[in-house]
Amino acid sequence: MLRYLIPLAVFIILVIFLAIGLKNDPRYVPSPLIGKPAPDFSLPRLFTPSTTFGPKSLRGKVWILNAWTSDCVGCRQEHPYLLALSKNKLINLIGLDYRDSNTLAIALLKEHGNPYQVVVTDQDGSVGIDYGVYAVPETFIIDKKGIIRFKYIGPLFPDEINKTILPLIKKLNEEVG
Amino acid sequence: MIINQLTLFWTKLFRAKLFVVACLFLFSLVSLSQAGIEVRNFSNSAQERRYHQLVDEIRCLVCQNQNLADSNSQLAQDLRNKIYDKVKANQTNQQVIDYMVERYGQFVLYNPPFDLVTSFIWIGPFILVIAAIILLVITIVSRSKATPVELSEADHTRYRKLLDNEDKNT
C-alpha cells in the first residue's frame, strides 16, 4: 500500500507547487527600494519646464509617485481612476513622465484631464533607473519621512486602490513625520 | 538515363545547399541586428572586457529572459549606457553590480550570489543526487541480502506440470 501512496504524495506536493507557481506573476519583481529613502531628484516640470521640482518639498507629507508615459496602454487604463483618486484631499499625486515627449504628454493631460499636482519630466530616464522603474505604469507611496513604503507595478484599478492604496495612505498620514 | 538522374540529384543537392547557406546568412543578419551593441570606445582592453562581462551578466527586466547585451529595449540601452559610464569612470564590477541590485533587486543578476535564500537552489540538486545514491545503495544491499525462496519438491513438480500444459496449449 505504502509503495503506491508515496508516489501519490510526491505527485500531490508537485501539483501544489505548480499551482502556486501558476498564480505567481513573473513580471512582478519585488522592489529592493521598499523601506529605503526615496531617491532625490530635481526635474523640470512638464507645464513649466524652466522650473524644477523635487521630493524635498514634499517632506512631512505622504505622497504618491506615479511613473507614466503618454504612449503606454496601462497608463491610459488607470488614468480615470487616478483622476478620481486625485479628488481626495489626502492625496498628493506626483507624476513622473518617464522618457516621453512633452508635447504628447501635455496633449494627453489636456484631453483626458490631469490627476497630478505636479508632473515632472524624466527625459533621459535616469530618475526612472534610480527608482528601479522597468515597466510603466509604476506607483510608489512615500511616507512623511521620505521613505518608500509601497510599490505597485501595472495599472491601478479601483480594487487595488480601495484595498491597499487608500488604507495605507490613511495609516501613513497618522504616523508622525 | 542514369546520367540524367545524377545531374538532377546534384542540382537538387546544390539548391538545397544554397538554401541552407542563404538561411544561415539571413539568421546571422538577425542575430547581428539583435545584439544591438553600440560602438564603444574604451581606453584599455581591461575596461572593454569588464563592460562586456557586465552587460552579459545583468538581466534586462523588460524582456526578462535576455541579458542587457541581447536586449534592444529602451531600458536595456539606458542601463548599457550607465554601465559604460561607470566602467569608464573606473568603478569596479562589484560597484556596478551593487548599483543595479540596489535598484532592481537580485533578480537582475543572471548569476545569483550564494546566500540564505538562494542556498536551496544551489545545494538542492546535490542533496537530491546524494539522496538518490543512498536510496539506490540501500535497495541494492537489501535485495542482495534477501534470501531466495526455497521451493519444495512438491512445488517443483506442480510448476513443471503447469508449464508442460502451457506448452501443449500453444
mmCIF file of C-alpha atoms in Angstrom:
data_model
loop_
_atom_site.group_PDB
_atom_site.id
_atom_site.type_symbol
_atom_site.label_atom_id
_atom_site.label_comp_id
_atom_site.label_asym_id
_atom_site.label_seq_id
_atom_site.Cartn_x
_atom_site.Cartn_y
_atom_site.Cartn_z
ATOM 1 C CA MET A 1 0.000 0.000 0.000
ATOM 2 C CA LEU A 2 2.749 2.408 1.060
ATOM 3 C CA ARG A 3 4.589 1.961 -2.244
ATOM 4 C CA TYR A 4 1.581 3.413 -4.027
ATOM 5 C CA LEU A 5 0.920 6.146 -1.504
ATOM 6 C CA ILE A 6 4.430 7.648 -1.572
ATOM 7 C CA PRO A 7 4.442 8.470 -5.322
ATOM 8 C CA LEU A 8 0.908 9.815 -4.943
ATOM 9 C CA ALA A 9 2.006 12.087 -2.089
ATOM 10 C CA VAL A 10 5.004 13.296 -4.110
ATOM 11 C CA PHE A 11 2.716 13.946 -7.074
ATOM 12 C CA ILE A 12 0.255 15.930 -4.951
ATOM 13 C CA ILE A 13 3.064 18.055 -3.490
ATOM 14 C CA LEU A 14 4.334 18.722 -7.023
ATOM 15 C CA VAL A 15 0.853 19.738 -8.165
ATOM 16 C CA ILE A 16 0.513 22.116 -5.208
ATOM 17 C CA PHE A 17 3.836 23.781 -6.038
ATOM 18 C CA LEU A 18 2.920 24.082 -9.718
ATOM 19 C CA ALA A 19 -0.494 25.528 -8.831
ATOM 20 C CA ILE A 20 1.171 28.178 -6.660
ATOM 21 C CA GLY A 21 3.631 28.841 -9.496
ATOM 22 C CA LEU A 22 0.752 29.404 -11.933
ATOM 23 C CA LYS A 23 -0.644 32.131 -9.704
ATOM 24 C CA ASN A 24 2.689 33.946 -9.477
ATOM 25 C CA ASP A 25 3.213 36.800 -11.884
ATOM 26 C CA PRO A 26 6.668 36.517 -13.466
ATOM 27 C CA ARG A 27 6.513 40.216 -14.361
ATOM 28 C CA TYR A 28 6.336 41.128 -10.687
ATOM 29 C CA VAL A 29 9.796 41.759 -9.303
ATOM 30 C CA PRO A 30 9.801 42.761 -5.636
ATOM 31 C CA SER A 31 11.443 46.153 -5.262
ATOM 32 C CA PRO A 32 14.534 46.370 -3.067
ATOM 33 C CA LEU A 33 13.626 50.037 -2.526
ATOM 34 C CA ILE A 34 10.818 49.352 -0.041
ATOM 35 C CA GLY A 35 11.883 50.776 3.313
ATOM 36 C CA LYS A 36 14.645 52.837 1.717
ATOM 37 C CA PRO A 37 14.666 56.616 1.275
ATOM 38 C CA ALA A 38 13.096 57.762 -1.987
ATOM 39 C CA PRO A 39 15.936 58.785 -4.326
ATOM 40 C CA ASP A 40 16.238 62.528 -4.613
ATOM 41 C CA PHE A 41 15.813 64.276 -7.925
ATOM 42 C CA SER A 42 15.331 67.728 -9.380
ATOM 43 C CA LEU A 43 13.471 67.579 -12.665
ATOM 44 C CA PRO A 44 11.799 70.172 -14.890
ATOM 45 C CA ARG A 45 8.033 70.455 -14.533
ATOM 46 C CA LEU A 46 6.033 69.362 -17.567
ATOM 47 C CA PHE A 47 3.941 72.524 -17.856
ATOM 48 C CA THR A 48 6.663 74.974 -16.814
ATOM 49 C CA PRO A 49 9.961 73.373 -17.901
ATOM 50 C CA SER A 50 12.001 76.337 -16.716
ATOM 51 C CA THR A 51 11.184 75.447 -13.086
ATOM 52 C CA THR A 52 12.213 72.253 -11.341
ATOM 53 C CA PHE A 53 10.590 70.122 -8.697
ATOM 54 C CA GLY A 54 11.985 67.580 -6.261
ATOM 55 C CA PRO A 55 10.835 65.313 -3.408
ATOM 56 C CA LYS A 56 12.438 67.599 -0.791
ATOM 57 C CA SER A 57 9.491 69.968 -0.998
ATOM 58 C CA LEU A 58 7.206 67.071 -0.012
ATOM 59 C CA ARG A 59 8.892 66.332 3.328
ATOM 60 C CA GLY A 60 6.310 65.824 6.045
ATOM 61 C CA LYS A 61 3.685 64.764 3.529
ATOM 62 C CA VAL A 62 2.569 61.373 2.343
ATOM 63 C CA TRP A 63 2.779 61.313 -1.432
ATOM 64 C CA ILE A 64 2.358 59.074 -4.421
ATOM 65 C CA LEU A 65 4.792 58.928 -7.307
ATOM 66 C CA ASN A 66 3.234 57.588 -10.472
ATOM 67 C CA ALA A 67 5.563 56.788 -13.366
ATOM 68 C CA TRP A 68 3.768 57.009 -16.697
ATOM 69 C CA THR A 69 4.139 57.840 -20.383
ATOM 70 C CA SER A 70 1.691 59.117 -22.977
ATOM 71 C CA ASP A 71 2.096 56.026 -25.161
ATOM 72 C CA CYS A 72 1.521 53.355 -22.512
ATOM 73 C CA VAL A 73 -1.694 51.379 -22.528
ATOM 74 C CA GLY A 74 -1.693 50.561 -18.819
ATOM 75 C CA CYS A 75 -1.355 54.269 -18.003
ATOM 76 C CA ARG A 76 -4.470 55.049 -20.060
ATOM 77 C CA GLN A 77 -6.323 52.272 -18.235
ATOM 78 C CA GLU A 78 -5.537 53.649 -14.795
ATOM 79 C CA HIS A 79 -5.969 57.285 -15.813
ATOM 80 C CA PRO A 80 -9.685 57.666 -14.913
ATOM 81 C CA TYR A 81 -9.065 56.028 -11.520
ATOM 82 C CA LEU A 82 -6.151 58.351 -10.833
ATOM 83 C CA LEU A 83 -8.440 61.269 -11.698
ATOM 84 C CA ALA A 84 -10.972 60.004 -9.168
ATOM 85 C CA LEU A 85 -8.212 59.442 -6.610
ATOM 86 C CA SER A 86 -6.903 62.992 -7.062
ATOM 87 C CA LYS A 87 -10.244 64.382 -5.830
ATOM 88 C CA ASN A 88 -9.285 63.022 -2.384
ATOM 89 C CA LYS A 89 -7.726 65.838 -0.328
ATOM 90 C CA LEU A 90 -5.340 63.410 1.415
ATOM 91 C CA ILE A 91 -3.657 62.507 -1.832
ATOM 92 C CA ASN A 92 -0.524 64.212 -3.132
ATOM 93 C CA LEU A 93 -0.128 62.628 -6.534
ATOM 94 C CA ILE A 94 3.079 63.419 -8.396
ATOM 95 C CA GLY A 95 3.538 62.265 -11.979
ATOM 96 C CA LEU A 96 6.873 61.134 -13.356
ATOM 97 C CA ASP A 97 6.620 61.422 -17.119
ATOM 98 C CA TYR A 98 9.162 58.758 -17.991
ATOM 99 C CA ARG A 99 11.116 59.114 -21.267
ATOM 100 C CA ASP A 100 8.269 60.825 -23.043
ATOM 101 C CA SER A 101 7.629 63.642 -25.470
ATOM 102 C CA ASN A 102 6.458 66.756 -23.629
ATOM 103 C CA THR A 103 4.033 67.719 -26.389
ATOM 104 C CA LEU A 104 2.314 64.318 -26.365
ATOM 105 C CA ALA A 105 2.177 64.251 -22.568
ATOM 106 C CA ILE A 106 0.651 67.745 -22.355
ATOM 107 C CA ALA A 107 -1.834 66.904 -25.115
ATOM 108 C CA LEU A 108 -2.939 63.765 -23.261
ATOM 109 C CA LEU A 109 -3.428 65.547 -19.938
ATOM 110 C CA LYS A 110 -5.329 68.381 -21.643
ATOM 111 C CA GLU A 111 -7.628 65.948 -23.402
ATOM 112 C CA HIS A 112 -8.299 63.458 -20.588
ATOM 113 C CA GLY A 113 -7.697 65.605 -17.507
ATOM 114 C CA ASN A 114 -4.721 65.968 -15.195
ATOM 115 C CA PRO A 115 -4.786 63.958 -11.961
ATOM 116 C CA TYR A 116 -1.330 65.153 -10.875
ATOM 117 C CA GLN A 117 -0.459 68.005 -8.539
ATOM 118 C CA VAL A 118 2.885 68.228 -10.285
ATOM 119 C CA VAL A 119 4.238 66.386 -13.302
ATOM 120 C CA VAL A 120 7.996 66.213 -13.778
ATOM 121 C CA THR A 121 9.683 65.059 -16.962
ATOM 122 C CA ASP A 122 12.383 62.409 -16.858
ATOM 123 C CA GLN A 123 13.615 62.765 -20.415
ATOM 124 C CA ASP A 124 16.711 60.578 -20.191
ATOM 125 C CA GLY A 125 15.144 58.042 -17.819
ATOM 126 C CA SER A 126 17.811 58.454 -15.153
ATOM 127 C CA VAL A 127 15.354 59.087 -12.307
ATOM 128 C CA GLY A 128 13.381 56.086 -13.562
ATOM 129 C CA ILE A 129 16.537 53.998 -13.153
ATOM 130 C CA ASP A 130 17.059 55.344 -9.618
ATOM 131 C CA TYR A 131 13.525 54.248 -8.731
ATOM 132 C CA GLY A 132 14.008 50.895 -10.451
ATOM 133 C CA VAL A 133 11.233 51.595 -12.957
ATOM 134 C CA TYR A 134 11.136 48.912 -15.632
ATOM 135 C CA ALA A 135 7.534 48.744 -16.816
ATOM 136 C CA VAL A 136 5.258 51.791 -16.696
ATOM 137 C CA PRO A 137 2.871 52.407 -15.038
ATOM 138 C CA GLU A 138 4.510 52.009 -11.660
ATOM 139 C CA THR A 139 3.300 53.603 -8.462
ATOM 140 C CA PHE A 140 5.257 54.352 -5.288
ATOM 141 C CA ILE A 141 3.925 55.522 -1.942
ATOM 142 C CA ILE A 142 6.345 57.614 0.092
ATOM 143 C CA ASP A 143 5.812 58.452 3.758
ATOM 144 C CA LYS A 144 6.329 61.706 5.674
ATOM 145 C CA LYS A 145 9.985 60.868 6.310
ATOM 146 C CA GLY A 146 10.638 60.327 2.638
ATOM 147 C CA ILE A 147 10.790 56.523 2.863
ATOM 148 C CA ILE A 148 9.317 54.385 0.069
ATOM 149 C CA ARG A 149 6.692 52.215 1.747
ATOM 150 C CA PHE A 150 4.952 50.547 -1.160
ATOM 151 C CA LYS A 151 5.378 49.897 -4.854
ATOM 152 C CA TYR A 152 2.799 48.733 -7.330
ATOM 153 C CA ILE A 153 3.622 47.614 -10.850
ATOM 154 C CA GLY A 154 0.929 47.829 -13.507
ATOM 155 C CA PRO A 155 -2.273 49.824 -13.872
ATOM 156 C CA LEU A 156 -4.070 50.760 -10.654
ATOM 157 C CA PHE A 157 -7.656 49.605 -10.646
ATOM 158 C CA PRO A 158 -10.329 50.565 -8.051
ATOM 159 C CA ASP A 159 -9.917 47.186 -6.357
ATOM 160 C CA GLU A 160 -6.248 47.818 -5.565
ATOM 161 C CA ILE A 161 -6.840 51.491 -4.753
ATOM 162 C CA ASN A 162 -9.566 50.717 -2.234
ATOM 163 C CA LYS A 163 -7.955 47.630 -0.722
ATOM 164 C CA THR A 164 -4.349 48.770 -0.473
ATOM 165 C CA ILE A 165 -3.611 52.347 -1.505
ATOM 166 C CA LEU A 166 -6.240 54.258 0.479
ATOM 167 C CA PRO A 167 -5.857 52.287 3.761
ATOM 168 C CA LEU A 168 -2.055 52.613 3.528
ATOM 169 C CA ILE A 169 -2.222 56.370 2.924
ATOM 170 C CA LYS A 170 -4.613 56.754 5.852
ATOM 171 C CA LYS A 171 -2.236 54.786 8.055
ATOM 172 C CA LEU A 172 0.836 56.730 6.906
ATOM 173 C CA ASN A 173 -0.931 60.025 7.498
ATOM 174 C CA GLU A 174 -1.445 59.027 11.121
ATOM 175 C CA GLU A 175 2.273 58.416 11.602
ATOM 176 C CA VAL A 176 4.356 61.265 12.944
ATOM 177 C CA GLY A 177 6.568 62.804 10.298
ATOM 178 C CA MET B 1 19.133 7.880 -68.137
ATOM 179 C CA ILE B 2 21.380 7.335 -65.161
ATOM 180 C CA ILE B 3 23.409 10.388 -66.043
ATOM 181 C CA ASN B 4 20.237 12.446 -66.252
ATOM 182 C CA GLN B 5 19.176 11.322 -62.823
ATOM 183 C CA LEU B 6 22.607 12.025 -61.450
ATOM 184 C CA THR B 7 22.620 15.602 -62.741
ATOM 185 C CA LEU B 8 19.114 16.097 -61.341
ATOM 186 C CA PHE B 9 20.320 14.807 -57.980
ATOM 187 C CA TRP B 10 23.308 17.130 -57.975
ATOM 188 C CA THR B 11 21.273 20.206 -58.967
ATOM 189 C CA LYS B 12 18.804 19.395 -56.188
ATOM 190 C CA LEU B 13 21.601 18.966 -53.690
ATOM 191 C CA PHE B 14 23.206 22.195 -54.858
ATOM 192 C CA ARG B 15 19.927 24.065 -54.486
ATOM 193 C CA ALA B 16 19.386 22.641 -51.029
ATOM 194 C CA LYS B 17 22.867 23.709 -50.022
ATOM 195 C CA LEU B 18 22.315 27.148 -51.465
ATOM 196 C CA PHE B 19 19.103 27.371 -49.477
ATOM 197 C CA VAL B 20 20.837 26.378 -46.250
ATOM 198 C CA VAL B 21 23.624 28.878 -46.856
ATOM 199 C CA ALA B 22 21.071 31.607 -47.603
ATOM 200 C CA CYS B 23 19.192 30.756 -44.401
ATOM 201 C CA LEU B 24 22.365 30.827 -42.350
ATOM 202 C CA PHE B 25 23.247 34.179 -43.861
ATOM 203 C CA LEU B 26 19.822 35.618 -43.019
ATOM 204 C CA PHE B 27 19.979 34.243 -39.471
ATOM 205 C CA SER B 28 23.376 35.804 -38.982
ATOM 206 C CA LEU B 29 21.915 39.166 -40.039
ATOM 207 C CA VAL B 30 19.118 38.741 -37.489
ATOM 208 C CA SER B 31 21.469 37.935 -34.659
ATOM 209 C CA LEU B 32 23.687 40.852 -35.615
ATOM 210 C CA SER B 33 20.820 43.321 -35.520
ATOM 211 C CA GLN B 34 19.501 41.834 -32.271
ATOM 212 C CA ALA B 35 22.750 42.251 -30.466
ATOM 213 C CA GLY B 36 22.120 45.997 -30.530
ATOM 214 C CA ILE B 37 25.515 46.796 -29.128
ATOM 215 C CA GLU B 38 26.542 50.385 -29.569
ATOM 216 C CA VAL B 39 30.006 51.308 -30.712
ATOM 217 C CA ARG B 40 32.023 51.844 -27.566
ATOM 218 C CA ASN B 41 35.436 53.339 -27.127
ATOM 219 C CA PHE B 42 37.469 52.203 -24.177
ATOM 220 C CA SER B 43 40.802 53.498 -23.018
ATOM 221 C CA ASN B 44 42.052 49.954 -22.379
ATOM 222 C CA SER B 45 41.094 46.394 -23.157
ATOM 223 C CA ALA B 46 40.507 45.538 -19.496
ATOM 224 C CA GLN B 47 37.678 48.077 -19.374
ATOM 225 C CA GLU B 48 36.209 46.682 -22.565
ATOM 226 C CA ARG B 49 36.345 43.155 -21.173
ATOM 227 C CA ARG B 50 34.657 44.255 -17.945
ATOM 228 C CA TYR B 51 31.941 46.102 -19.851
ATOM 229 C CA HIS B 52 31.071 43.034 -21.913
ATOM 230 C CA GLN B 53 31.211 40.834 -18.854
ATOM 231 C CA LEU B 54 28.752 43.118 -17.028
ATOM 232 C CA VAL B 55 26.225 43.503 -19.847
ATOM 233 C CA ASP B 56 26.285 39.701 -20.227
ATOM 234 C CA GLU B 57 25.687 39.146 -16.531
ATOM 235 C CA ILE B 58 22.850 41.582 -15.931
ATOM 236 C CA ARG B 59 19.280 40.794 -16.854
ATOM 237 C CA CYS B 60 17.030 43.108 -18.796
ATOM 238 C CA LEU B 61 13.872 43.486 -16.707
ATOM 239 C CA VAL B 62 11.701 44.444 -19.652
ATOM 240 C CA CYS B 63 12.387 41.237 -21.567
ATOM 241 C CA GLN B 64 13.230 39.008 -18.674
ATOM 242 C CA ASN B 65 14.941 36.173 -20.480
ATOM 243 C CA GLN B 66 17.533 38.362 -22.136
ATOM 244 C CA ASN B 67 20.600 39.978 -20.717
ATOM 245 C CA LEU B 68 21.425 43.617 -21.313
ATOM 246 C CA ALA B 69 23.723 42.728 -24.198
ATOM 247 C CA ASP B 70 20.944 40.953 -26.109
ATOM 248 C CA SER B 71 18.086 43.310 -25.472
ATOM 249 C CA ASN B 72 17.025 46.174 -27.678
ATOM 250 C CA SER B 73 14.620 47.673 -25.175
ATOM 251 C CA GLN B 74 14.957 51.297 -24.185
ATOM 252 C CA LEU B 75 15.743 50.383 -20.585
ATOM 253 C CA ALA B 76 18.487 47.961 -21.650
ATOM 254 C CA GLN B 77 20.058 50.702 -23.763
ATOM 255 C CA ASP B 78 19.900 53.147 -20.857
ATOM 256 C CA LEU B 79 21.435 50.603 -18.499
ATOM 257 C CA ARG B 80 24.179 49.753 -21.010
ATOM 258 C CA ASN B 81 24.999 53.470 -21.159
ATOM 259 C CA LYS B 82 25.053 53.610 -17.349
ATOM 260 C CA ILE B 83 27.402 50.618 -17.174
ATOM 261 C CA TYR B 84 29.607 52.128 -19.876
ATOM 262 C CA ASP B 85 29.899 55.396 -17.927
ATOM 263 C CA LYS B 86 30.671 53.553 -14.728
ATOM 264 C CA VAL B 87 33.311 51.318 -16.308
ATOM 265 C CA LYS B 88 34.879 54.376 -17.947
ATOM 266 C CA ALA B 89 34.913 56.040 -14.522
ATOM 267 C CA ASN B 90 36.915 53.025 -13.310
ATOM 268 C CA GLN B 91 34.270 51.702 -10.965
ATOM 269 C CA THR B 92 34.783 48.055 -10.007
ATOM 270 C CA ASN B 93 32.464 45.296 -11.224
ATOM 271 C CA GLN B 94 31.156 44.942 -7.701
ATOM 272 C CA GLN B 95 30.249 48.639 -7.576
ATOM 273 C CA VAL B 96 28.312 48.348 -10.826
ATOM 274 C CA ILE B 97 26.544 45.186 -9.661
ATOM 275 C CA ASP B 98 25.665 46.815 -6.327
ATOM 276 C CA TYR B 99 24.255 49.799 -8.206
ATOM 277 C CA MET B 100 21.955 47.518 -10.206
ATOM 278 C CA VAL B 101 20.921 45.350 -7.255
ATOM 279 C CA GLU B 102 20.087 48.455 -5.185
ATOM 280 C CA ARG B 103 17.576 49.478 -7.819
ATOM 281 C CA TYR B 104 16.215 46.282 -9.299
ATOM 282 C CA GLY B 105 16.993 43.626 -6.689
ATOM 283 C CA GLN B 106 18.944 40.413 -7.042
ATOM 284 C CA PHE B 107 16.690 39.357 -9.877
ATOM 285 C CA VAL B 108 18.847 41.439 -12.259
ATOM 286 C CA LEU B 109 21.754 39.074 -11.724
ATOM 287 C CA TYR B 110 21.946 36.086 -14.019
ATOM 288 C CA ASN B 111 24.454 34.632 -11.615
ATOM 289 C CA PRO B 112 22.750 34.946 -8.230
ATOM 290 C CA PRO B 113 25.050 35.139 -5.186
ATOM 291 C CA PHE B 114 25.093 32.372 -2.621
ATOM 292 C CA ASP B 115 23.035 33.415 0.398
ATOM 293 C CA LEU B 116 20.357 32.044 2.704
ATOM 294 C CA VAL B 117 17.562 32.427 0.145
ATOM 295 C CA THR B 118 19.431 31.070 -2.857
ATOM 296 C CA SER B 119 21.307 28.330 -0.967
ATOM 297 C CA PHE B 120 18.449 25.887 -1.550
ATOM 298 C CA ILE B 121 18.722 26.383 -5.311
ATOM 299 C CA TRP B 122 22.482 25.964 -5.234
ATOM 300 C CA ILE B 123 22.670 22.943 -2.929
ATOM 301 C CA GLY B 124 19.269 21.370 -3.660
ATOM 302 C CA PRO B 125 20.302 19.345 -6.734
ATOM 303 C CA PHE B 126 23.343 17.908 -4.941
ATOM 304 C CA ILE B 127 21.195 16.904 -1.964
ATOM 305 C CA LEU B 128 18.770 15.190 -4.353
ATOM 306 C CA VAL B 129 21.607 13.325 -6.124
ATOM 307 C CA ILE B 130 23.115 12.179 -2.810
ATOM 308 C CA ALA B 131 19.673 11.083 -1.578
ATOM 309 C CA ALA B 132 19.112 9.125 -4.791
ATOM 310 C CA ILE B 133 22.504 7.382 -4.454
ATOM 311 C CA ILE B 134 21.816 6.471 -0.813
ATOM 312 C CA LEU B 135 18.400 5.093 -1.765
ATOM 313 C CA LEU B 136 19.965 3.099 -4.596
ATOM 314 C CA VAL B 137 22.654 1.606 -2.321
ATOM 315 C CA ILE B 138 20.067 0.707 0.320
ATOM 316 C CA THR B 139 17.873 -1.002 -2.267
ATOM 317 C CA ILE B 140 20.781 -2.956 -3.777
ATOM 318 C CA VAL B 141 22.084 -4.070 -0.394
ATOM 319 C CA SER B 142 18.663 -5.144 0.875
ATOM 320 C CA ARG B 143 17.982 -7.070 -2.330
ATOM 321 C CA SER B 144 21.304 -8.906 -2.208
ATOM 322 C CA LYS B 145 20.686 -9.831 1.435
ATOM 323 C CA ALA B 146 17.205 -11.165 0.771
ATOM 324 C CA THR B 147 17.244 -14.979 0.870
ATOM 325 C CA PRO B 148 15.820 -16.588 -2.247
ATOM 326 C CA VAL B 149 12.588 -18.503 -1.627
ATOM 327 C CA GLU B 150 13.287 -22.226 -1.300
ATOM 328 C CA LEU B 151 10.965 -24.376 -3.380
ATOM 329 C CA SER B 152 9.840 -27.709 -2.055
ATOM 330 C CA GLU B 153 9.894 -30.861 -4.205
ATOM 331 C CA ALA B 154 6.077 -30.746 -4.439
ATOM 332 C CA ASP B 155 6.173 -27.142 -5.727
ATOM 333 C CA HIS B 156 8.685 -28.106 -8.397
ATOM 334 C CA THR B 157 6.504 -30.894 -9.770
ATOM 335 C CA ARG B 158 3.458 -28.617 -9.690
ATOM 336 C CA TYR B 159 5.188 -25.848 -11.668
ATOM 337 C CA ARG B 160 6.642 -28.354 -14.116
ATOM 338 C CA LYS B 161 3.135 -29.691 -14.722
ATOM 339 C CA LEU B 162 1.726 -26.186 -15.266
ATOM 340 C CA LEU B 163 4.494 -25.310 -17.690
ATOM 341 C CA ASP B 164 4.015 -28.527 -19.625
ATOM 342 C CA ASN B 165 0.316 -27.777 -20.002
ATOM 343 C CA GLU B 166 1.180 -24.296 -21.237
ATOM 344 C CA ASP B 167 3.409 -25.830 -23.934
ATOM 345 C CA LYS B 168 0.663 -28.135 -25.109
ATOM 346 C CA ASN B 169 -1.872 -25.354 -25.384
ATOM 347 C CA THR B 170 0.275 -23.215 -27.627
#
